[in-house]
Coordinates of C-alpha atoms in Angstrom, one line a residue:
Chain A
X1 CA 0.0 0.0 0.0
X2 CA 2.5 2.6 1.0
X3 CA 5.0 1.4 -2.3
X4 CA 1.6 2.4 -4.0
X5 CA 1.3 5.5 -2.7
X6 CA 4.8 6.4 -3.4
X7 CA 4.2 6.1 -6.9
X8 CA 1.2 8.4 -6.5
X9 CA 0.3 9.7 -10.2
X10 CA 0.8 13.7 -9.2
X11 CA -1.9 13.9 -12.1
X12 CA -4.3 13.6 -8.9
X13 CA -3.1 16.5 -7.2
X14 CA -4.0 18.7 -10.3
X15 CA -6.8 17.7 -10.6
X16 CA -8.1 18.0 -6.9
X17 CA -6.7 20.9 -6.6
X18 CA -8.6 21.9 -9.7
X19 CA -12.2 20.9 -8.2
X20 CA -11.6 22.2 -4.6
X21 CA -10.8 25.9 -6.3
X22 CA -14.0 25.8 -8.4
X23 CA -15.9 24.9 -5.5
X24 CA -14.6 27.6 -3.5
X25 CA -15.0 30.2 -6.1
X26 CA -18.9 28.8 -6.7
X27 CA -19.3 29.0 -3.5
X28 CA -17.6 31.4 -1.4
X29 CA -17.4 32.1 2.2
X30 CA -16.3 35.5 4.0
X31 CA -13.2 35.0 5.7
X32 CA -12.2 37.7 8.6
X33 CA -9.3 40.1 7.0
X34 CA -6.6 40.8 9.0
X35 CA -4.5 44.1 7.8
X36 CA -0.8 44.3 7.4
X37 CA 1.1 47.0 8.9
X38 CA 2.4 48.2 5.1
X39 CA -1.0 47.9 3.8
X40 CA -2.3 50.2 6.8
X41 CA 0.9 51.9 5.4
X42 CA -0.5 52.2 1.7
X43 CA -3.8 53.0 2.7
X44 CA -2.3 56.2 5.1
X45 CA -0.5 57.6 2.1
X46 CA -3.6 57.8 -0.3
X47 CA -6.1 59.1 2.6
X48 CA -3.2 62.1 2.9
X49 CA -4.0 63.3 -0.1
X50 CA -5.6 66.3 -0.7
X51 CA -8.0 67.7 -3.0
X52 CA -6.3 68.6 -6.2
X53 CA -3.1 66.7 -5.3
X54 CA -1.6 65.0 -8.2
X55 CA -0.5 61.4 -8.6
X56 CA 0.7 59.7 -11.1
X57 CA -0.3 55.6 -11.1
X58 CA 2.0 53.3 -13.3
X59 CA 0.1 49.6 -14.7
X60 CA 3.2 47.9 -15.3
X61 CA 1.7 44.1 -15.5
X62 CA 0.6 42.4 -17.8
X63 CA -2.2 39.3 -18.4
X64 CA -0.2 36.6 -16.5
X65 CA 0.0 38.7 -13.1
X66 CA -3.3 40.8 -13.6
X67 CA -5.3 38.2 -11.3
X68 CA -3.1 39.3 -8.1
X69 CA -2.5 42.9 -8.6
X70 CA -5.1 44.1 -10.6
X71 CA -7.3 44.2 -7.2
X72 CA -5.6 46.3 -5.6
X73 CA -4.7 48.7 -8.6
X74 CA -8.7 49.1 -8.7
X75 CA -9.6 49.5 -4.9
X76 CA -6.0 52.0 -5.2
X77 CA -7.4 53.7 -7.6
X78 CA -10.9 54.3 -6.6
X79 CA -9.7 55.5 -3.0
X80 CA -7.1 58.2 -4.8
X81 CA -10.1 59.4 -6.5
X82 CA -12.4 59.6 -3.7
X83 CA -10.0 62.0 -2.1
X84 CA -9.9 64.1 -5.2
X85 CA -6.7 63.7 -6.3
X86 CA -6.4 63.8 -10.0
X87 CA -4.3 60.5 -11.1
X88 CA -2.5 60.6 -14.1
X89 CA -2.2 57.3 -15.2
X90 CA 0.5 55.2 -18.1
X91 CA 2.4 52.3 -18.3
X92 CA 5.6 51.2 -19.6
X93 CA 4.5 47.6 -20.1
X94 CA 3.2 47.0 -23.3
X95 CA 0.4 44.5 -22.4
X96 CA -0.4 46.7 -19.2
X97 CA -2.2 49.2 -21.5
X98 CA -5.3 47.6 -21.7
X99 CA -5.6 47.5 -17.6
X100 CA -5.6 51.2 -17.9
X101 CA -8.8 51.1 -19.9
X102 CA -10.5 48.2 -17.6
X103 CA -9.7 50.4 -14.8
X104 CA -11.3 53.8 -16.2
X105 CA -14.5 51.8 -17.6
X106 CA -15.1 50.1 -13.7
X107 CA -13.9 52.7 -11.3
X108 CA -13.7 56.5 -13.1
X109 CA -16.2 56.4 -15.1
X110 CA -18.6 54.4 -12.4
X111 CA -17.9 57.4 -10.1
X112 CA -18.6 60.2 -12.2
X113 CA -15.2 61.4 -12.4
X114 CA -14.3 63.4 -15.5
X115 CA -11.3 62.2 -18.8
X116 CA -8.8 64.7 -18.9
X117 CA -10.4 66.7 -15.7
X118 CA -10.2 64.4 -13.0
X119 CA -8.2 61.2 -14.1
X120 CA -6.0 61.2 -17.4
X121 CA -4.4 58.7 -19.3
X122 CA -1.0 59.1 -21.0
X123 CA -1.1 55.6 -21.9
X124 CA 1.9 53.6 -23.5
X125 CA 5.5 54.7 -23.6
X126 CA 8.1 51.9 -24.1
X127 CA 10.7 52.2 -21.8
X128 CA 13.5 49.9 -22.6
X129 CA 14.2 46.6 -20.4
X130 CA 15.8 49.2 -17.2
X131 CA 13.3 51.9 -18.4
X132 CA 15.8 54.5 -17.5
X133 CA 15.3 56.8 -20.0
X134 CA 11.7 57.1 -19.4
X135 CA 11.6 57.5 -15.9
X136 CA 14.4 59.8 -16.2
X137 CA 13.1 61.7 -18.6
X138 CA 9.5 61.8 -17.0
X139 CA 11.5 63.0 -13.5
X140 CA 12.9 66.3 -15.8
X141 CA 10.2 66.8 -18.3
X142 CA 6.6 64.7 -18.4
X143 CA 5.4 66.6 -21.2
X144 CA 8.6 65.4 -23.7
X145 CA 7.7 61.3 -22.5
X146 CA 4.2 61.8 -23.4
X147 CA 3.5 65.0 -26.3
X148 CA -0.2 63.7 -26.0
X149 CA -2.4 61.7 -24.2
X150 CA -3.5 58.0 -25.3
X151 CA -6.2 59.9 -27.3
X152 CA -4.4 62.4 -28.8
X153 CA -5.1 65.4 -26.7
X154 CA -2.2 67.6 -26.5
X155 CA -0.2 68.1 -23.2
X156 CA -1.0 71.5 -23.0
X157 CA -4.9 71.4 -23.5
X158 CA -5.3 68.5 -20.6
X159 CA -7.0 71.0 -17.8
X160 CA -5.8 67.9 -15.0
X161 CA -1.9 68.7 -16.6
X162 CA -1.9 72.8 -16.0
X163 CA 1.7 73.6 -14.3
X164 CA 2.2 70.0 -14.2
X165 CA 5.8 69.6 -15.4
X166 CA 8.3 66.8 -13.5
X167 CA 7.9 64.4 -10.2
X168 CA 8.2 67.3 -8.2
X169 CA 4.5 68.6 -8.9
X170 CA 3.6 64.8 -8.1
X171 CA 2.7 64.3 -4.5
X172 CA 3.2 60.5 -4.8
X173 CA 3.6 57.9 -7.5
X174 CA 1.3 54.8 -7.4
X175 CA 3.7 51.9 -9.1
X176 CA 1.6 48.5 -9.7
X177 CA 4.3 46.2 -10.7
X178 CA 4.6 42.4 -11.6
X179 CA 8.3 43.1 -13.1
X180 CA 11.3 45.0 -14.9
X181 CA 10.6 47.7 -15.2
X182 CA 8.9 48.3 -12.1
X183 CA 9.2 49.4 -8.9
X184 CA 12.3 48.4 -8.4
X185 CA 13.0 50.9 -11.4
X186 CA 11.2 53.4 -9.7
X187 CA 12.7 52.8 -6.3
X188 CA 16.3 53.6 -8.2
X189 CA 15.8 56.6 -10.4
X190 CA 12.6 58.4 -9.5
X191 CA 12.6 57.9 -5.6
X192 CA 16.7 58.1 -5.0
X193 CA 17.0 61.3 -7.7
X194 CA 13.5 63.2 -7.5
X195 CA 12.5 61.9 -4.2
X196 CA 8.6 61.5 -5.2
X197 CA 7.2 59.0 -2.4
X198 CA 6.1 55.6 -3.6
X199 CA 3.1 53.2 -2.7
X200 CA 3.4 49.9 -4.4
X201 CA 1.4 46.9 -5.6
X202 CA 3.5 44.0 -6.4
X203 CA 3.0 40.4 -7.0
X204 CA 3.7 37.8 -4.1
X205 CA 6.6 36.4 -5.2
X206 CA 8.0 39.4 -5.5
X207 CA 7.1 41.1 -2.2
X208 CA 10.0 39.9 -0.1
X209 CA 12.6 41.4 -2.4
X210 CA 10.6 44.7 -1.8
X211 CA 9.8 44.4 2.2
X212 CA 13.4 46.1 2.7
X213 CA 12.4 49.1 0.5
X214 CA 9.5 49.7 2.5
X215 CA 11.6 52.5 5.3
X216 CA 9.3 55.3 4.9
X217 CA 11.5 57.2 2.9
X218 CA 11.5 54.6 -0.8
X219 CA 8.2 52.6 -0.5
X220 CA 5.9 54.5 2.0
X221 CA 3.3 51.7 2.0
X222 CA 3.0 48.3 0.2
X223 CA 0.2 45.7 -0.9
X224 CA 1.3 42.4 -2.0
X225 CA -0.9 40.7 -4.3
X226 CA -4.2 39.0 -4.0
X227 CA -4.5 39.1 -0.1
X228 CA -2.7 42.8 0.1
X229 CA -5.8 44.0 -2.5
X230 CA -8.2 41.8 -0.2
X231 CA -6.8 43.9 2.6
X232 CA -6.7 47.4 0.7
X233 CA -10.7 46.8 -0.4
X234 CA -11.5 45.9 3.6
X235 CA -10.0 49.3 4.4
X236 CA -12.2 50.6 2.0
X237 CA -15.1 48.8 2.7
X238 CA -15.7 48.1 -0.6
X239 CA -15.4 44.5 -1.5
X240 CA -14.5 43.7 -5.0
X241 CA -12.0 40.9 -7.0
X242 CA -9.3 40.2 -4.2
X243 CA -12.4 40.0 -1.6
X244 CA -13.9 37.1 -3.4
X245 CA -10.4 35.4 -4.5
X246 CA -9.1 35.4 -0.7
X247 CA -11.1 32.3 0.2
X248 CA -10.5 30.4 -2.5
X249 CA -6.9 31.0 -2.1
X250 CA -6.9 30.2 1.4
X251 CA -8.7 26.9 0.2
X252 CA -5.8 26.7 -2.1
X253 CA -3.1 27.1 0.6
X254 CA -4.7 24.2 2.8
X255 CA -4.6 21.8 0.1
X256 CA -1.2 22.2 -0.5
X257 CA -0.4 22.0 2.8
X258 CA -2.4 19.2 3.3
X259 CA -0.3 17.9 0.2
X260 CA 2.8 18.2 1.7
X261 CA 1.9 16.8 4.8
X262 CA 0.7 13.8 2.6
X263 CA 3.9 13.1 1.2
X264 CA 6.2 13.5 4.1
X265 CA 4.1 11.0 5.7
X266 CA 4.4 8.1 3.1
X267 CA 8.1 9.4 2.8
X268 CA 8.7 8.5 6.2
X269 CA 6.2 5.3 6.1
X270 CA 7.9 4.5 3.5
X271 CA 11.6 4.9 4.7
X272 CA 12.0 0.9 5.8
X273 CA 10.3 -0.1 2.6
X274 CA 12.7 -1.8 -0.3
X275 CA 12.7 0.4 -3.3
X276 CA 11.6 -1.4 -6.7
Chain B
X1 CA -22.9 30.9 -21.2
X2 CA -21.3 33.6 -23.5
X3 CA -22.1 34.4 -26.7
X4 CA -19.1 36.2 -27.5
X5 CA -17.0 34.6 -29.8
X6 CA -13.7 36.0 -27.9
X7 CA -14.3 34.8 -24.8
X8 CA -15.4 31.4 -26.1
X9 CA -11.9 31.3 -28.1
X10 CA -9.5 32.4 -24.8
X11 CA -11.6 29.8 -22.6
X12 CA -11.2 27.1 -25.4
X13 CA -7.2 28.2 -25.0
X14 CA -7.0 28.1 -21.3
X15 CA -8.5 24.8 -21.1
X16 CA -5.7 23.3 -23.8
X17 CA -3.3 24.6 -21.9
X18 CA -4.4 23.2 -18.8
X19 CA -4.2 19.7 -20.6
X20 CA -0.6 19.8 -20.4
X21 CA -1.2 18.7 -17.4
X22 CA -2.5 15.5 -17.9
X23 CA 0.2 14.9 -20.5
X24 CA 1.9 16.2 -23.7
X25 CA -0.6 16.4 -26.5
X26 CA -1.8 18.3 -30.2
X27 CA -4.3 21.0 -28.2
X28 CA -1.2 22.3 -26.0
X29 CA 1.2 22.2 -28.6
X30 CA -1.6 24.7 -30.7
X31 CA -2.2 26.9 -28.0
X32 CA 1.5 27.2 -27.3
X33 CA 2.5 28.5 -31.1
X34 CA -0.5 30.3 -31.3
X35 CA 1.0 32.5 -28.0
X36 CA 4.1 32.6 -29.2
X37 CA 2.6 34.1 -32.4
X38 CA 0.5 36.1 -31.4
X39 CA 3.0 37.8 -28.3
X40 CA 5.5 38.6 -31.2
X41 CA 2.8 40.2 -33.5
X42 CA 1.5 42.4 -30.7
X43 CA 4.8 43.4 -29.5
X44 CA 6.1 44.2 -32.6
X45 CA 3.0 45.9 -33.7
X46 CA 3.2 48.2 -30.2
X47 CA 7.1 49.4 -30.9
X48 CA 6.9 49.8 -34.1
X49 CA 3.8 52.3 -33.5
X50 CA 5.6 53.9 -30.1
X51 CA 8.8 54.0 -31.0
X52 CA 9.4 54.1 -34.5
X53 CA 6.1 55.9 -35.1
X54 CA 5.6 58.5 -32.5
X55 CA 8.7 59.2 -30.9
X56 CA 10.6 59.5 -33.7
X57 CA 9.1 59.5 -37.5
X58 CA 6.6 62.0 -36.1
X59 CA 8.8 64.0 -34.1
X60 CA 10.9 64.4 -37.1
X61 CA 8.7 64.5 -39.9
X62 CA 5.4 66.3 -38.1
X63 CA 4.4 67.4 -42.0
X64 CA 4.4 64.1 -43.2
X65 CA 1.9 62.9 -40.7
X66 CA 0.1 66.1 -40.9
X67 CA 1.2 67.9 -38.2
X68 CA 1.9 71.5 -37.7
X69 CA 4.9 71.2 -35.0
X70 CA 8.5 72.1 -35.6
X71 CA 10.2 69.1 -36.8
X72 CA 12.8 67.8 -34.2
X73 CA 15.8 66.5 -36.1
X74 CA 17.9 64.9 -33.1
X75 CA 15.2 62.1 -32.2
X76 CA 17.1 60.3 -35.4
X77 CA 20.1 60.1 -34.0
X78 CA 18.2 57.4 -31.6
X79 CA 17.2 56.1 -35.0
X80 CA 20.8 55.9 -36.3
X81 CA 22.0 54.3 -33.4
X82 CA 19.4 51.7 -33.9
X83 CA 20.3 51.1 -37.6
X84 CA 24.2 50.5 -36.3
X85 CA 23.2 47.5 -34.1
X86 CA 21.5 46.1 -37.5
X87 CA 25.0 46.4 -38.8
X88 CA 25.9 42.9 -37.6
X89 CA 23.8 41.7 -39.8
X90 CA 25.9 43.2 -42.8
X91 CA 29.4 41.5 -43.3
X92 CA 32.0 44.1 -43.7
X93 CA 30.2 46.4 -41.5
X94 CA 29.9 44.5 -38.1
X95 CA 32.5 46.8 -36.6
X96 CA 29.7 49.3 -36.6
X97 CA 27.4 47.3 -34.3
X98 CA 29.8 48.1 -31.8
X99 CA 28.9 51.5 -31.9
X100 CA 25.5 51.6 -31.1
X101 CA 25.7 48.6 -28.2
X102 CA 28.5 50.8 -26.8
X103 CA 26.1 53.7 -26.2
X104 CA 23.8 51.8 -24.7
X105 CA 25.8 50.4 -22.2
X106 CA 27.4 53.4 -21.7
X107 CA 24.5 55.5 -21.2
X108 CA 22.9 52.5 -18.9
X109 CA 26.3 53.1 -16.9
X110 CA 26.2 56.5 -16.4
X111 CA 22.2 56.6 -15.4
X112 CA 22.5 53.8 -13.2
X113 CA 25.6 54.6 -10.9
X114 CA 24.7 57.2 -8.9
X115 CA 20.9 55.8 -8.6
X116 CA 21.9 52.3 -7.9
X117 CA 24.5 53.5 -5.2
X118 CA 21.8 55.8 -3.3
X119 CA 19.1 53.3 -3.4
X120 CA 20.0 49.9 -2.9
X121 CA 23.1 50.4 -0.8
X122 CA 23.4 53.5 1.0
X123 CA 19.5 54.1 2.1
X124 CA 19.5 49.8 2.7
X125 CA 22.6 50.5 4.7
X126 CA 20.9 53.6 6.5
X127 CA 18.0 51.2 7.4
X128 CA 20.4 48.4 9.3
X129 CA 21.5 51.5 11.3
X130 CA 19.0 50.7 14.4
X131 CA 18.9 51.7 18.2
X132 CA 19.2 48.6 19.8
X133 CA 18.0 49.5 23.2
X134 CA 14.7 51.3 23.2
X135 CA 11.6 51.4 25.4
X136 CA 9.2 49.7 23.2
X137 CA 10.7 46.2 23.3
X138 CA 8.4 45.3 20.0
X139 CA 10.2 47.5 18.2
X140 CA 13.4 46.6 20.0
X141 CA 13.4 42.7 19.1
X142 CA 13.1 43.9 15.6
X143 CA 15.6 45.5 15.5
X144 CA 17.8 42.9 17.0
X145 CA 16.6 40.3 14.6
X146 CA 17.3 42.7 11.7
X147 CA 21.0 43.8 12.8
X148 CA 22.2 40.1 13.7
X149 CA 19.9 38.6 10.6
X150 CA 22.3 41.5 8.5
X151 CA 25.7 40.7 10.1
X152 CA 25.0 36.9 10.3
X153 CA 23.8 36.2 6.4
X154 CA 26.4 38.3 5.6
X155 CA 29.4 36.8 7.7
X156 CA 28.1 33.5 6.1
X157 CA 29.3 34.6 2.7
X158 CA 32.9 35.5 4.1
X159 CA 35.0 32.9 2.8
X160 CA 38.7 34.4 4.2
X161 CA 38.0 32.8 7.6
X162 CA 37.2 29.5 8.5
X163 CA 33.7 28.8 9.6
X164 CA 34.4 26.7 12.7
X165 CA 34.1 28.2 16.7
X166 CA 32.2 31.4 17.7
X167 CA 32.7 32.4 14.1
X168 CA 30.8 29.2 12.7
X169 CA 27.8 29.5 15.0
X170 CA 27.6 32.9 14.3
X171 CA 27.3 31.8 10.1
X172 CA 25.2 28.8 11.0
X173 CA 23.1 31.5 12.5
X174 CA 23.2 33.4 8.7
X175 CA 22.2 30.3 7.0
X176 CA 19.0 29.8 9.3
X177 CA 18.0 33.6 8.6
X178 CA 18.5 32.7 4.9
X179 CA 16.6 29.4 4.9
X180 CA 14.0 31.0 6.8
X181 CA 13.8 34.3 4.0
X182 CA 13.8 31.3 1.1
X183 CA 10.9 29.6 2.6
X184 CA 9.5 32.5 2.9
X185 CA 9.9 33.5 -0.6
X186 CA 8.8 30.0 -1.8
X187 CA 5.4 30.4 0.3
X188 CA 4.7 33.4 -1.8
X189 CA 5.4 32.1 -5.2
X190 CA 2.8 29.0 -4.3
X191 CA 0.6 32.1 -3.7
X192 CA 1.2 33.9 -6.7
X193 CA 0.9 30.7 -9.2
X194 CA -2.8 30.0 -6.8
X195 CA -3.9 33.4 -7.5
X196 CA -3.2 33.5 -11.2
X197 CA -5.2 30.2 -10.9
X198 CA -7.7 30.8 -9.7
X199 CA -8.1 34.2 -11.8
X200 CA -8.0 31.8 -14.7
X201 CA -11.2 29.6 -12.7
X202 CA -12.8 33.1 -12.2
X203 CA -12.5 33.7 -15.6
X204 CA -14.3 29.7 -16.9
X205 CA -16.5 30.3 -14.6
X206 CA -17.7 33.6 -15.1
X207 CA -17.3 35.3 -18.1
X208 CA -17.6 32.3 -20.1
X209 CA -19.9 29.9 -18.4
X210 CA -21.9 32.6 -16.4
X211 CA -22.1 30.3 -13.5
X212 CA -20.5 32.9 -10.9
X213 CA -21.0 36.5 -10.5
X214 CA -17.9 39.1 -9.3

């Protein structure tokens, strides 16, 4: 029995694994949401804003990381805008382009906010694999990186842009990154040279590289992915996409764990066995 | 159910390459090229439009695109330097490859140095910098467990000195702060790869089978 189970087809797992997600996510139950200290952090930042403030909000993911930070970019996003700053928004990710759009059509135009007045977006501006030049470039002169805005409006005619010229006119720069260029990008050459403060989204994975930045002088507040957007939207009170994915990730997590527990068990049930 | 065609053609996608799973077959292989294909196509489509394009045929040629701006002239010397690199595809003229890769790396160089110096050492280095005595002892065990995490990781990677005595504890010490920070790291990418799952299972079962509601 146990040599059997030592030869467990891992095709099992998958598909487990597969059925216990769709059951959470058809039917879902509200876990309690505990907030992080840099979320609380995040959260601080954005309710310091002022009416007026600008911020610029960089969508540097694409499709393949869009599930864990795309929450928090939303509930990010709706709080800027509920405090009346005017968020500028781009990316230097080719595929994050279209999460600009997804995020004016739920959250700006949904609250009445105004293109161009309250919320504009600069859209797309390839920035190399460091993305140096851009973020340089935006830290001496915005209006050279983007001449007009993603629908052609010049720089000049965007009321939200008046005596808007470089990251100092910024008040804080909203980075959700799943990659190069990223925050890490933004952490070297527009925090270090221009000093703009930065609040952060950022994958999982990714999120213990980036705990160290988080001193209060680089990253003022961070959210890392799915659960950080779960905890962004509680603060909000405004459940949305990480809300409803929380439980089925914590369904996720207990299957693994219950996985791994599995298979140090017939490991060492199995230590006395002969192999084949 | 959906009736738009799209969805029903990225769901279709998603489930063939979820059949990798069970094993190697014709409906992963499609869905693989097809990626491939398509990722190419859309990136090239995107910088030839941004950078070719706008930043610099438009910048330099506003009339030819209809545009009543003075015509910026040095944007081609980005262009140039692009058409050197190309040169190592010309026998005879590889030399001049060397040009353009040169002023990238120098450039990177010079934009990086001072940036990279301030940020990931000096203001990381500013942040070890603790009081490790203070009256809130929450704040004071962290402390602790960041300065001798710091010194202890670090003293493991010191090679000039044997690792045996006082010494060796103190790097065994390192390697159980750095086991502890790879764990860590390996918990969160179990969570990443689960969340982009089950954004994929959000996406089955709700914008194409309509059986769950965000």
């Amino acid at each position: 029995m146990i040599e059997k189970l030592q030869h467990f087809d891992r095709r099992w797992i998958f598909l487990t694994l597969f059925i216990v997600l769709c059951l959470a996510v058809i039917h879902p139950f509200q876990l309690p949401i505990a907030v992080e200290p840099f979320v609380q952090k995040a959260y601080n930042a954005i309710e310091a804003l002022k009416p007026g403030d600008q911020i610029l909000m960089a969508f540097d993911y694409g499709p393949s990381t869009a599930p864990e930070v795309h929450p928090a970019a939303l509930a990010m996003l709706r709080h800027a805008l509920s405090r009346g700053a005017k968020v500028d928004m781009f990316t230097l990710w080719n595929e994050g382009y279209p999460y600009i759009q997804d995020a004016i059509d739920k959250v700006c135009i949904p609250m009445g906010k105004k293109k161009n007045v309250d919320y504009v977006n600069l859209g797309f501006k390839w920035g190399g694999q460091s993305g140096a030049g851009v973020i340089e470039g935006m830290g001496s002169n915005l209006k050279a990186v983007f001449p007009v805005t993603d629908d052609g409006t010049p720089y000049d005619s965007v009321p939200a842009l008046q005596g808007v010229r470089n990251f100092h006119d910024f008040k804080l720069l909203l980075s959700v990154s799943a990659g190069t260029p990223g925050i890490d990008e933004y952490v070297r050459y527009a925090n270090a040279r221009y000093q703009i403060p930065i609040v952060s989204v950022v994958t999982r994975v990714s999120a213990p590289k980036e705990f160290p930045y988080v001193t209060g002088t680089q990253i003022v507040g961070l959210c890392a992915g799915l659960v950080g957007g779960a905890e962004y939207e509680e603060l909000m009170h405004h459940p949305g996409a990480g809300t409803a994915g929380l439980f089925a990730l914590s369904v996720a997590n207990m299957a693994v764990i219950a996985f791994i527990i599995f298979g140090n068990a017939i490991y060492f049930l199995g230590k006395g066995t002969k192999k084949p | 159910m959906s009736t738009q065609i799209i969805v029903w053609i990225a769901a279709l996608l998603t489930l063939c390459v979820f059949s990798f799973l069970y094993k190697d077959n014709v409906f992963y292989k499609l869905a693989e090229h097809i990626f491939v294909g398509v990722s190419s196509a859309w990136l090239f489509a995107t910088y030839l439009h941004s950078d070719i394009m706008e930043d610099m045929l438009l910048k330099a040629f506003p009339s030819a695109f209809h545009q009543t701006s003075v015509p910026d002239w040095k944007v081609l010397g980005g262009g140039i330097i692009g058409l050197l690199i190309l040169s190592r595809l010309i026998p005879g003229f590889v030399i001049l490859s060397r040009f353009g890769v040169a002023f990238i790396v120098g450039f990177q160089t010079g934009i990086q140095l001072f940036d990279t110096i301030s940020a990931n050492i000096l203001q990381q280095l500013g942040s070890t910098i603790v009081p490790l005595f203070t009256r809130k002892p929450g704040e004071m065990i962290k402390n602790w467990i960041s300065v001798v995490g710091t010194s202890s990781s670090l003293a493991y990677f010191y090679f000039s000195k044997e690792q045996k005595g006082i010494f060796g504890m103190f790097t065994r010490l390192g390697i159980w702060f750095l086991m502890i920070s790879f764990g860590a790291a390996y918990g969160s990418t179990v969570m990443t790869r689960m969340s982009i799952l089950i954004g994929r299972i959000y996406f089955l079962l709700s914008n194409w089978l309509g059986v769950v509601k965000i």
